[in-house]
Coordinates of C-alpha atoms and ligand atoms in Angstrom, one line a residue:
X1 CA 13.4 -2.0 2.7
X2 CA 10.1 -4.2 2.4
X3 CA 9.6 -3.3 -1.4
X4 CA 11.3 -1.0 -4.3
X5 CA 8.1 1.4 -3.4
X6 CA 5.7 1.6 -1.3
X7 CA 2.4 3.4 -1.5
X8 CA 0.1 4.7 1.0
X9 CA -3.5 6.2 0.5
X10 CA -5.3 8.7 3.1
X11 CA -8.4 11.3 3.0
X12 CA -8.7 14.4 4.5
X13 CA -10.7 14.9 7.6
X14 CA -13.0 17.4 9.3
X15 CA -13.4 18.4 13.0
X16 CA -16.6 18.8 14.4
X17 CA -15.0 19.4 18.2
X18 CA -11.9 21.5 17.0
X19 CA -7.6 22.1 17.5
X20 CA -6.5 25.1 17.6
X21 CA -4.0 26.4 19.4
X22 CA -1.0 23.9 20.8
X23 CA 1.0 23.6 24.0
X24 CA 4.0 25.0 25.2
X25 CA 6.1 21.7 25.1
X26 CA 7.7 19.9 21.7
X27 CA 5.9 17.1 20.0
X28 CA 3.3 19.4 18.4
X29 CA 0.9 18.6 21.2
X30 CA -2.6 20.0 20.7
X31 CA -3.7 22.3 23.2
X32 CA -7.3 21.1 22.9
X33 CA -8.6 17.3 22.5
X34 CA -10.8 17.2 18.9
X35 CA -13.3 14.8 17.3
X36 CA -13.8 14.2 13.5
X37 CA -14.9 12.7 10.2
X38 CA -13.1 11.5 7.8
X39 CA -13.8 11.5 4.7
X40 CA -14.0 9.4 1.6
X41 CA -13.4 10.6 -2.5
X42 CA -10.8 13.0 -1.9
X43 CA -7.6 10.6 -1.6
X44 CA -3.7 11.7 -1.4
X45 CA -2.0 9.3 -2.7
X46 CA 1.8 8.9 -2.0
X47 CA 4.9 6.7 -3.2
X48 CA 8.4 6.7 -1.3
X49 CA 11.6 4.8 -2.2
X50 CA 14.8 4.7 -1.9
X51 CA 17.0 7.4 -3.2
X52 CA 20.2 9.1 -2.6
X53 CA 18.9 12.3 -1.1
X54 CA 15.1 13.3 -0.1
X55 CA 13.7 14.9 -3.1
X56 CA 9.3 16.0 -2.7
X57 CA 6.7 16.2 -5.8
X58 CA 3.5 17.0 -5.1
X59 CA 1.0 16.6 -8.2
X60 CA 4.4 15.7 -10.3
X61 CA 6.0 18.9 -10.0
X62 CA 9.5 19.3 -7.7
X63 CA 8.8 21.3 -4.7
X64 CA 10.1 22.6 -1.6
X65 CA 8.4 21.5 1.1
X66 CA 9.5 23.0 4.5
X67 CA 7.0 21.3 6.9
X68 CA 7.9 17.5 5.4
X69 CA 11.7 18.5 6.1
X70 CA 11.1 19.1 9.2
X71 CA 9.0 16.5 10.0
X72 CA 11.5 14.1 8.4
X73 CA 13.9 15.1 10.1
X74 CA 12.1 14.7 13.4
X75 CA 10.6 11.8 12.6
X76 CA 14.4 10.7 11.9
X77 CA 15.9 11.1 15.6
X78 CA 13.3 8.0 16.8
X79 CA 13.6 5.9 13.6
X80 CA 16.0 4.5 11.2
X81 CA 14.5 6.0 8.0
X82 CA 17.2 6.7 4.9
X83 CA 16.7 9.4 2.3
X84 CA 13.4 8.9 0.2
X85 CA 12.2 10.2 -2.9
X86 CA 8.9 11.0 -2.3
X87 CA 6.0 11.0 -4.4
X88 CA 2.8 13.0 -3.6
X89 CA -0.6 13.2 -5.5
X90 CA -3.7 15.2 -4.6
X91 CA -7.0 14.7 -6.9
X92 CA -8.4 17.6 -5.1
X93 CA -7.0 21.2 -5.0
X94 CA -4.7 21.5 -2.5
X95 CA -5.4 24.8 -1.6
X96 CA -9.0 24.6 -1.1
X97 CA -9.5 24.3 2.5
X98 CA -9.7 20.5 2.4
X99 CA -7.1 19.8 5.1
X100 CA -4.8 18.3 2.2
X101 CA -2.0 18.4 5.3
X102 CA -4.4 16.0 7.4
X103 CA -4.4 13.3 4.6
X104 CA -0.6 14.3 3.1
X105 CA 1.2 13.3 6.7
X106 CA -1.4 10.9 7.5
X107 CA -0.5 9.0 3.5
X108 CA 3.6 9.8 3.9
X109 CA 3.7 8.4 7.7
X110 CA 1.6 5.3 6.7
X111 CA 4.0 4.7 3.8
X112 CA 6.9 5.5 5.1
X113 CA 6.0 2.8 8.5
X114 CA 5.6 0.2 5.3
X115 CA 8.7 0.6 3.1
X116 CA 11.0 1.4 6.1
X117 CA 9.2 -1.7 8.1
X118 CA 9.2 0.7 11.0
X119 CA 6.0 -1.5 12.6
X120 CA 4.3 1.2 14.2
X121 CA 0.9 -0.2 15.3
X122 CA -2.1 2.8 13.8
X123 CA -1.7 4.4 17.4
X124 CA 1.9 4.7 16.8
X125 CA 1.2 5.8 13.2
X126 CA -1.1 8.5 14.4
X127 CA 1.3 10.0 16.8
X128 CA 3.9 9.8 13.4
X129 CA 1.5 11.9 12.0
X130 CA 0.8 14.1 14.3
X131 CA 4.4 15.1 15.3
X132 CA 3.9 16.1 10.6
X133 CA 0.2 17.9 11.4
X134 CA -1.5 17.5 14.3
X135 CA -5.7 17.4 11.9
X136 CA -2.9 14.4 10.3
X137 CA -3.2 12.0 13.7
X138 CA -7.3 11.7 13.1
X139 CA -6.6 11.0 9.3
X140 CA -5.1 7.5 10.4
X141 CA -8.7 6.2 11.1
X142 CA -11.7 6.6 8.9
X143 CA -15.1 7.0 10.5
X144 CA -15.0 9.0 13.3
X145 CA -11.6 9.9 15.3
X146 CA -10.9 11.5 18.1
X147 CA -7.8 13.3 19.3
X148 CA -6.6 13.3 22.9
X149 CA -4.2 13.5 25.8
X150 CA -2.4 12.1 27.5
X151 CA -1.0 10.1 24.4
X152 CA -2.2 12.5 21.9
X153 CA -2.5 9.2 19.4
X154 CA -5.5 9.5 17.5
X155 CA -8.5 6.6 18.0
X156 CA -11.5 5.4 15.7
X157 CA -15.0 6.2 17.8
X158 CA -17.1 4.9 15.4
X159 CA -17.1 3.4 11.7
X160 CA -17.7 5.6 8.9
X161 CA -20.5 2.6 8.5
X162 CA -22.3 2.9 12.1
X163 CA -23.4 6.6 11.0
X164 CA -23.0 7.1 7.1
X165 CA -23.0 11.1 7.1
X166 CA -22.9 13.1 3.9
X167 CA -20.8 16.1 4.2
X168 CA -21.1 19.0 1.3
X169 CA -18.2 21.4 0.8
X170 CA -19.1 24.7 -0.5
X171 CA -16.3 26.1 -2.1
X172 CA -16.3 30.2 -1.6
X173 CA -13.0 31.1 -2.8
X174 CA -10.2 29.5 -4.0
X175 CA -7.4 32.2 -3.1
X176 CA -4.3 30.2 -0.6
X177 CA -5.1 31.0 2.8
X178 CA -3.5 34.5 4.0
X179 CA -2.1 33.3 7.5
X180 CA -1.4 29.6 7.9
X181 CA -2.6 27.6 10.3
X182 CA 0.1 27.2 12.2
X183 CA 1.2 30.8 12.2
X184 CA -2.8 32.0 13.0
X185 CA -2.6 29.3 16.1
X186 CA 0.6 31.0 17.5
X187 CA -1.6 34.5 16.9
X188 CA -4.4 33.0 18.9
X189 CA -2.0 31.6 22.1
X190 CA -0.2 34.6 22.2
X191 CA -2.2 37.6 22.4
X192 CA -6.4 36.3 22.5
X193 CA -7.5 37.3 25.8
X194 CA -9.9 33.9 25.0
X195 CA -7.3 31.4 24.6
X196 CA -7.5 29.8 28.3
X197 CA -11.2 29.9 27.8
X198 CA -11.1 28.0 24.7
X199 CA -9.1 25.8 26.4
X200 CA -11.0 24.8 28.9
X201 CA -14.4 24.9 27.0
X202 CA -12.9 22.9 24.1
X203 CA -12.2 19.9 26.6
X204 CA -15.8 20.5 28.7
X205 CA -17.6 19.7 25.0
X206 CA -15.2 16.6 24.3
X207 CA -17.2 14.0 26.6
X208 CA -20.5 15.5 24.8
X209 CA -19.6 15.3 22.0
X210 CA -18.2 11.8 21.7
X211 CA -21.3 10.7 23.6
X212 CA -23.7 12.1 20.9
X213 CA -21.8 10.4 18.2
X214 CA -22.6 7.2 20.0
X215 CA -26.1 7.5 20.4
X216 CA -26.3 8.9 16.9
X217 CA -28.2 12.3 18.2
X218 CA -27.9 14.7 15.4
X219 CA -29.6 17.5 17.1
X220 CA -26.8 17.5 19.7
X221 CA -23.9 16.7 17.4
X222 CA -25.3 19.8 15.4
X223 CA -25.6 22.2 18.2
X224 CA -22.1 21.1 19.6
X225 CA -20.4 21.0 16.7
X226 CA -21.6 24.5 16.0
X227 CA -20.5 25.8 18.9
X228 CA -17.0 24.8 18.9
X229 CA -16.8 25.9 15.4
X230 CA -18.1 29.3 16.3
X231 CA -16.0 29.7 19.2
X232 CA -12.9 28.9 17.7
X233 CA -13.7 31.7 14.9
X234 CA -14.6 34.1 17.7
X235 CA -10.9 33.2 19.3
X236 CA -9.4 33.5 15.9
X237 CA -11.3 37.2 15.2
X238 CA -10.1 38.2 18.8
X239 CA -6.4 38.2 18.6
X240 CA -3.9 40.8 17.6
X241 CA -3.3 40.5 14.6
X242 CA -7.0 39.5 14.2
X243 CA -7.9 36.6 11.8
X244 CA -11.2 36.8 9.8
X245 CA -10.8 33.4 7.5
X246 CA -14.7 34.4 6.5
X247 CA -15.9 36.5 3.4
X248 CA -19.2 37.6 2.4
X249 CA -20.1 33.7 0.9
X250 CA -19.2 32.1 3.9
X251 CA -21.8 34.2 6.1
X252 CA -24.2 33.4 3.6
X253 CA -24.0 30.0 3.7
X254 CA -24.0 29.8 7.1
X255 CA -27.4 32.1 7.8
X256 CA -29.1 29.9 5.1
X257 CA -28.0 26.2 6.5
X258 CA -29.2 27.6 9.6
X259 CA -32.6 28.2 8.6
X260 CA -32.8 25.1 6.7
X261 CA -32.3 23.3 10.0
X262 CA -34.6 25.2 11.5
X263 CA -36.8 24.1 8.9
X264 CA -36.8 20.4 10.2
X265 CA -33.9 19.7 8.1
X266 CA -30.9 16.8 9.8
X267 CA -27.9 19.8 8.5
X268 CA -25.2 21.8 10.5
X269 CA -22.2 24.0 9.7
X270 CA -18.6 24.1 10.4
X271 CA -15.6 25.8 8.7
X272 CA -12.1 25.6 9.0
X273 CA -9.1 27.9 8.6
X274 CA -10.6 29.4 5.4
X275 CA -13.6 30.4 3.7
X276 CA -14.9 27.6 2.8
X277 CA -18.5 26.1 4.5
X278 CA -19.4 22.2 4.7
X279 CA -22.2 21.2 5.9
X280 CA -22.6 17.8 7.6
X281 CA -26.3 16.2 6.4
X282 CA -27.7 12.9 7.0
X283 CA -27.7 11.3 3.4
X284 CA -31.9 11.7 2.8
X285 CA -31.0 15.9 3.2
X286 CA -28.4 15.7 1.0
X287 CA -30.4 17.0 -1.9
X288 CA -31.8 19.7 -0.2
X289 CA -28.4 21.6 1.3
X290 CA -26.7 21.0 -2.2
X291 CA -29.1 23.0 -3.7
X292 CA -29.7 25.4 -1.3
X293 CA -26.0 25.9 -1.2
X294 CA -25.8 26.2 -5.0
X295 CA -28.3 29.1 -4.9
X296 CA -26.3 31.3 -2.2
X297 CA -24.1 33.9 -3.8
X298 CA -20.7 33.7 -3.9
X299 CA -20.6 29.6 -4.0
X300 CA -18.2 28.7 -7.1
X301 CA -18.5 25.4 -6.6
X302 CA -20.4 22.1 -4.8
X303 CA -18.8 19.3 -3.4
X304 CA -20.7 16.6 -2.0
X305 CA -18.7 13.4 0.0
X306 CA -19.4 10.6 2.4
X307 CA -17.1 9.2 5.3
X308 CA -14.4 7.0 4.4
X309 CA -11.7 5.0 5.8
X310 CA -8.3 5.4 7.2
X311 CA -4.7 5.9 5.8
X312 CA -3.8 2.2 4.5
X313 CA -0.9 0.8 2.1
X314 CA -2.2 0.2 -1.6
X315 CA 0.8 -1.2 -3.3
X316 CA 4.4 -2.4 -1.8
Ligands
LIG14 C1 -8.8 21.0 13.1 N1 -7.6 22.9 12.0 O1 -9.0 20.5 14.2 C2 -8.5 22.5 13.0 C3 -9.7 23.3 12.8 C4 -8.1 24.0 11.3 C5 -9.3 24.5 12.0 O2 -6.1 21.3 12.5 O3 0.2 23.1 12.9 O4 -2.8 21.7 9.7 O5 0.1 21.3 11.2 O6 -0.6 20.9 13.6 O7 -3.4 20.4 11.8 C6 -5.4 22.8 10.9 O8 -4.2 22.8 11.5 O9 -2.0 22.4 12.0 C7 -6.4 22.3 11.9 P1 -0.5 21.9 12.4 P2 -3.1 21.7 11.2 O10 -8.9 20.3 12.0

């Protein structure tokens, strides 16, 4: 053990070129390569040590946690890690559509490499992750990541600094998702008669879409990014059982960020497994999608964040 505890900090991140759907072989290998932001202000924060048997809190209560069982103990036939109480905080709500899984296994594998001096390099980290929650891998690097084969380890494209991007969550319900994501993906392999062409359109947009973010071209992160995020609701809605993560504020939001683009405004949409919208803005339009997101019904509430770093030990 480097230290009596060790803690790690990580933020959730957003893909603009999305995973969904994962292949037929173990690892939890994404079916599609994906590109995103990560972001800053929302931070998990997480504290392991020693202990006699694994024990999980998340925001200081006990819990159950199936998927960090089984990611321990997978994570535990490559490396020598011994049982860990482990310590888990959230200052945003975990059920909001905010990827907390993304920054949770991106904060436990980066403290868990520290206090067991595993000496994963961040690629090796990243694949940690991913093995936990595949969104997790990208949370490893701040800026902007992106998630591909054959390694499936995450990589930084760009600094959160090169392109400072202002990203503003609308928050359209705060009921727990219906079908998880991992259950919903399984929907979408098995019985979408669209998988194969998400598949194979997801990794056609990949090049695109990494070469936009390097030129900085809004207008053709905004269209791509768009597209992939529509797509993938459209494979989602076409499967048996069929999965509609949208309600009524969602559509909303989406018709009027569409309009303020068209207005001359640097904004575009993408939403996740849930209803929630965010709206990716260059920091001078800011202003303008908060309040026009404000003013749509069904909002509850407005968050606005920036891009932020990757997963890094804080204290151990
Ligand atoms: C993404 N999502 O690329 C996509 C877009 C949601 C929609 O990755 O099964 O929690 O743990 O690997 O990473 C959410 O799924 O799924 C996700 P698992 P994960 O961000």
């Amino acid at each position: 053990m480097s230290a009596h505890s060790t803690t790690a900090q990580a933020h959730p991140n957003i893909a603009l070129l999305k995973y969904w759907g994962k292949q037929d072989r173990p690892g939890n290998l994404p079916a599609t390569p994906s590109l995103s932001i990560t972001l800053d202000t929302l931070t998990t924060t997480t504290t392991v040590r020693h202990a006699r048997t694994d024990s999980i809190s998340l925001n200081g209560e006990a819990v159950e946690d199936p998927g960090i069982r089984v990611a321990l103990a997978d994570w535990r036939r490559d490396h020598e890690i011994p049982p860990l109480a482990i310590e888990t905080r959230n200052n945003f709500p975990t059920a909001a559509g905010l990827a907390s899984s993304a920054s949770g296994f991106a904060a436990l594998a980066t403290a868990i490499d520290g206090h067991c001096r595993l000496g994963l390099s961040a690629g090796g980290r990243s694949a940690l992750a991913r093995r936990g929650s595949a969104s997790a891998a990208r949370s490893i690097h701040g800026g902007f990541a992106t998630l591909c084969g054959p390694d499936w380890q995450a990589s930084q494209l760009m600094s959160a600094d090169s392109w400072p991007l202002k990203v503003v969550v609308a928050i359209t319900s705060s009921a727990p998702k219906a079908v998880s994501s991992r259950d919903g993906m399984a929907i979408s392999r098995r019985s979408s008669p669209y998988f194969d062409a998400w598949v194979s359109a997801t990794a056609g947009a990949f090049g695109s879409m990494r070469d936009a973010v390097l030129r900085r071209d809004f207008a053709r992160l905004a269209e791509l990014s768009e597209a992939s995020c529509l797509r993938m609701h459209g494979l989602m809605m076409s499967g048996d059982p069929a999965l509609l993560y949208w309600n009524a504020g969602t559509l909303s939001c989406i018709e009027a960020l569409r309009g303020l683009r068209q207005a001359g405004r640097n904004v575009f949409f993408t939403v996740d497994a849930g209803p929630q919208v965010k709206a990716v803005c260059t920091t001078p339009d800011a202003r303008a999608v908060e309040e026009l997101l404000r003013a749509q019904p069904g909002v509850q509430d407005i968050l606005t964040v920036g891009l932020g770093g990757g997963a890094v030990v804080v204290d151990g």
